[in-house]
XYZ file of C-alpha atoms in Angstrom:
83
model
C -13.642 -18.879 7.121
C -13.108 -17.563 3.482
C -16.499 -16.786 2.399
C -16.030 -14.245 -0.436
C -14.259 -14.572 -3.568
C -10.699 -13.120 -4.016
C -9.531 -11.029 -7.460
C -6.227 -9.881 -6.024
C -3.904 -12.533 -6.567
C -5.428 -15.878 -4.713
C -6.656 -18.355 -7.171
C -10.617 -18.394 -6.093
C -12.775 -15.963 -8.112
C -15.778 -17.812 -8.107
C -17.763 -18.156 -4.496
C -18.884 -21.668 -5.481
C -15.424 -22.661 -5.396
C -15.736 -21.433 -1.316
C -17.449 -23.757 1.074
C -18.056 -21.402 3.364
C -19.966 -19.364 0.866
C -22.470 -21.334 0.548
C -22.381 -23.751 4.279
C -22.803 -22.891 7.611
C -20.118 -23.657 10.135
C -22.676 -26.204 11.512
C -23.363 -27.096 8.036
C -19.550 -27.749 7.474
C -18.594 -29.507 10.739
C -21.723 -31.910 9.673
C -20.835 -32.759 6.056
C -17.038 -33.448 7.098
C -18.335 -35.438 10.682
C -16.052 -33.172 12.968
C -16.824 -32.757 16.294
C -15.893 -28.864 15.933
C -14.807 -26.428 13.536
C -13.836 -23.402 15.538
C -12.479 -20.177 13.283
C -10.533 -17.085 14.791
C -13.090 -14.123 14.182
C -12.013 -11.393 11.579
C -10.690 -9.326 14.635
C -9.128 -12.081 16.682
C -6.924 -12.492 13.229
C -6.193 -9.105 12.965
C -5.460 -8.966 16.447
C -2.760 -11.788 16.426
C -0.510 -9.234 13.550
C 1.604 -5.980 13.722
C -0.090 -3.820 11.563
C -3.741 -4.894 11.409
C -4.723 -1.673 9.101
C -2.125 -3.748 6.408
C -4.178 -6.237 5.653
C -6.855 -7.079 2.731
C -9.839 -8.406 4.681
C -12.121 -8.909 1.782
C -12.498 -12.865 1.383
C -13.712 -12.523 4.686
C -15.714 -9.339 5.182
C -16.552 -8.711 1.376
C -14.839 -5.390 1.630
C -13.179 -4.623 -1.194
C -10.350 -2.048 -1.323
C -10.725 -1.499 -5.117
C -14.226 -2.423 -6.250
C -14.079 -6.356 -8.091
C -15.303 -4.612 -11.038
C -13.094 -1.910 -11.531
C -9.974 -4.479 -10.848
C -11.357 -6.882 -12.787
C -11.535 -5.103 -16.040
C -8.132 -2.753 -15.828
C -5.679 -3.004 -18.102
C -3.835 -5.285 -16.114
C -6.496 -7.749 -15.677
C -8.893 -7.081 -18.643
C -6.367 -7.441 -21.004
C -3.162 -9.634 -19.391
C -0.957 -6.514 -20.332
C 1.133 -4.965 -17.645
C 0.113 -1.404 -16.625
C-alpha cells in the first residue's frame, strides 16, 4: 500500500491523507470488514514491469530520488514558475 506521501506529481502530500500511513493492513481489512486485503510487495510490483530501475518507489519505500525538501522549495514548486 501507499504509505508515504508523494511531491512529484500525485495529488497526496500530506501522510494523513494515506490510510496506510497511519493503519495496519490488519487494521485496514478490520475498519472496512474485508475478509482480506492482500498487497503485491514492493518487489513483486517491480517484478511484474520491464524496466524495474524506471520507477519512483517512494510512496512506498520513502525513498526519495530528490530529497521532499529540496523539490519542494525549487523554483518550480516554491514559486509556481517554470524552471
Amino acid at each position: 500500500p501507499v504509505v508515504h506521501p508523494c511531491f512529484y506529481g500525485v495529488d497526496f502530500a500530506d501522510p494523513r491523507e494515506l490510510l496506510a500511513a497511519n493503519n495496519s493492513l490488519d487494521d485496514i481489512r478490520t475498519m472496512l470488514d474485508l475478509d482480506g486485503l492482500p498487497f503485491l510487495s514492493p518487489e513483486g510490483l517491480l517484478g511484474a514491469v520491464k524496466e524495474p530501475g524506471a520507477y519512483c518507489m517512494a510512496c512506498f519505500d520513502g525513498k526519495y530520488c530528490v530529497p521532499p525538501e529540496d523539490y519542494l522549495n525549487s523554483k518550480c514548486c516554491g514559486t509556481g514558475e517554470a524552471k
